[in-house]
Short mmCIF file of C-alpha atoms in Angstrom, two decimals:
data_model
loop_
_atom_site.label_atom_id
_atom_site.label_comp_id
_atom_site.label_asym_id
_atom_site.label_seq_id
_atom_site.Cartn_x
_atom_site.Cartn_y
_atom_site.Cartn_z
CA UNK I 27 3.92 16.23 -17.65
CA UNK I 28 7.62 15.57 -17.24
CA UNK I 29 9.33 16.66 -14.04
CA UNK I 30 12.94 17.61 -13.53
CA UNK I 31 14.67 15.69 -10.70
CA UNK I 32 14.45 18.63 -8.28
CA UNK I 33 10.75 19.09 -9.08
CA UNK I 34 10.07 15.39 -8.57
CA UNK I 35 11.84 15.40 -5.21
CA UNK I 36 10.03 18.59 -4.16
CA UNK I 37 6.70 16.99 -5.10
CA UNK I 38 7.50 13.84 -3.13
CA UNK I 39 8.75 15.95 -0.20
CA UNK I 40 5.46 17.86 -0.03
CA UNK I 41 3.42 14.65 -0.19
CA UNK I 42 5.50 12.97 2.51
CA UNK I 43 5.26 16.06 4.75
CA UNK I 44 1.48 16.14 4.38
CA UNK I 45 1.36 12.43 5.14
CA UNK I 46 3.46 12.86 8.31
CA UNK I 47 1.32 15.79 9.46
CA UNK I 48 -1.94 13.93 8.88
CA UNK I 49 -3.62 11.76 11.45
CA UNK I 50 -3.09 8.60 9.40
CA UNK I 51 -0.47 6.10 10.51
CA UNK I 52 2.95 6.22 8.87
CA UNK I 53 3.34 3.28 6.51
CA UNK I 54 6.70 1.90 5.47
CA UNK I 55 7.50 1.86 1.76
CA UNK I 56 6.95 -1.92 1.77
CA UNK I 57 3.55 -1.56 3.45
CA UNK I 58 2.54 1.14 0.97
CA UNK I 59 3.71 -1.00 -1.96
CA UNK I 60 1.56 -3.87 -0.70
CA UNK I 61 -1.43 -1.59 -0.22
CA UNK I 62 -1.11 -0.10 -3.70
CA UNK I 63 -0.62 -3.52 -5.29
CA UNK I 64 -3.74 -4.92 -3.61
CA UNK I 65 -5.88 -1.87 -4.35
CA UNK I 66 -4.70 -1.11 -7.90
CA UNK I 67 -4.48 -4.58 -9.42
CA UNK I 68 -7.32 -7.07 -9.75
CA UNK I 69 -7.74 -9.82 -7.14
CA UNK I 70 -7.09 -12.47 -6.06
CA UNK I 71 -3.96 -11.56 -4.10
CA UNK I 72 -1.98 -14.12 -2.14
CA UNK I 73 1.00 -13.82 0.18
CA UNK I 74 3.00 -15.90 -2.29
CA UNK I 75 1.92 -13.74 -5.24
CA UNK I 76 2.66 -10.47 -3.44
CA UNK I 77 6.12 -11.73 -2.47
CA UNK I 78 6.87 -12.63 -6.06
CA UNK I 79 5.48 -9.39 -7.48
CA UNK I 80 7.35 -7.18 -4.99
CA UNK I 81 10.53 -9.24 -5.08
CA UNK I 82 10.68 -9.91 -1.34
CA UNK I 83 10.32 -12.99 0.84
CA UNK I 84 7.02 -14.39 2.08
CA UNK I 85 8.02 -13.69 5.72
CA UNK I 86 8.59 -10.02 4.79
CA UNK I 87 5.11 -9.85 3.27
CA UNK I 88 3.64 -11.63 6.31
CA UNK I 89 5.22 -9.14 8.74
CA UNK I 90 3.89 -6.19 6.73
CA UNK I 91 0.45 -7.81 6.48
CA UNK I 92 0.41 -8.39 10.24
CA UNK I 93 0.67 -4.64 10.75
CA UNK I 94 -1.69 -3.68 7.92
CA UNK I 95 -4.28 -6.17 9.17
CA UNK I 96 -4.02 -4.87 12.74
CA UNK I 97 -4.63 -1.36 11.41
CA UNK I 98 -7.66 -2.62 9.48
CA UNK I 99 -6.30 -1.70 6.02
CA UNK I 100 -6.23 -5.26 4.63
CA UNK I 101 -7.76 -8.64 5.53
CA UNK I 102 -6.28 -12.13 5.27
CA UNK I 103 -8.01 -15.47 5.10
CA UNK I 104 -7.22 -19.01 4.01
CA UNK I 105 -8.22 -19.94 0.48
CA UNK I 106 -11.11 -22.43 0.76
CA UNK I 107 -10.01 -24.17 -2.45
CA UNK I 108 -6.29 -24.41 -1.58
CA UNK I 109 -5.58 -24.23 2.15
CA UNK I 110 -1.88 -23.50 1.42
CA UNK I 111 -2.80 -20.09 0.03
CA UNK I 112 -3.54 -17.04 2.15
CA UNK I 113 -5.76 -14.56 0.33
CA UNK I 114 -5.31 -10.84 0.92
CA UNK I 115 -8.27 -8.53 0.37
CA UNK I 116 -9.21 -4.88 0.61
CA UNK I 117 -11.14 -3.14 3.38
CA UNK I 118 -13.18 0.04 3.40
CA UNK I 119 -10.72 1.59 5.87
CA UNK I 120 -7.82 0.85 3.51
CA UNK I 121 -9.71 2.31 0.56
CA UNK I 122 -10.35 5.51 2.53
CA UNK I 123 -6.65 5.77 3.46
CA UNK I 124 -5.54 5.47 -0.16
CA UNK I 125 -8.25 7.86 -1.34
CA UNK I 126 -6.98 10.48 1.11
CA UNK I 127 -3.40 9.81 0.01
CA UNK I 128 -4.46 10.24 -3.62
CA UNK I 129 -6.06 13.57 -2.69
CA UNK I 130 -2.73 14.70 -1.16
CA UNK I 131 -0.92 13.79 -4.37
CA UNK I 132 -3.52 15.54 -6.50
CA UNK I 133 -3.31 18.74 -4.46
CA UNK I 134 0.47 18.83 -4.82
CA UNK I 135 0.47 18.13 -8.55
CA UNK I 136 -2.05 20.96 -9.04
CA UNK I 137 0.56 23.32 -7.60
CA UNK I 138 3.05 22.43 -10.32
#
């Protein structure tokens, strides 16, 4: 399905509105990009790898991960094999959040 620009913006508008109205916390675009990267691509994920993949600095990833970890959406731990690496992993709570977000997207695309 190919959308015209107005249709694409209307779709995104509806999804964002549903997200704002829901009880889930508002995530920044950077936080959502990290979440989607961790949940949609195979592990392992590291702070260094996420920074490279998203084209941002490691401190920017760390700040976003601080928030996402506090919310329980991702976990961090030191790599036992290489203590310089910080591994980022999924949580059940994060999987539920993205599943609900996917449901919002699906409901809006069904309306098209």
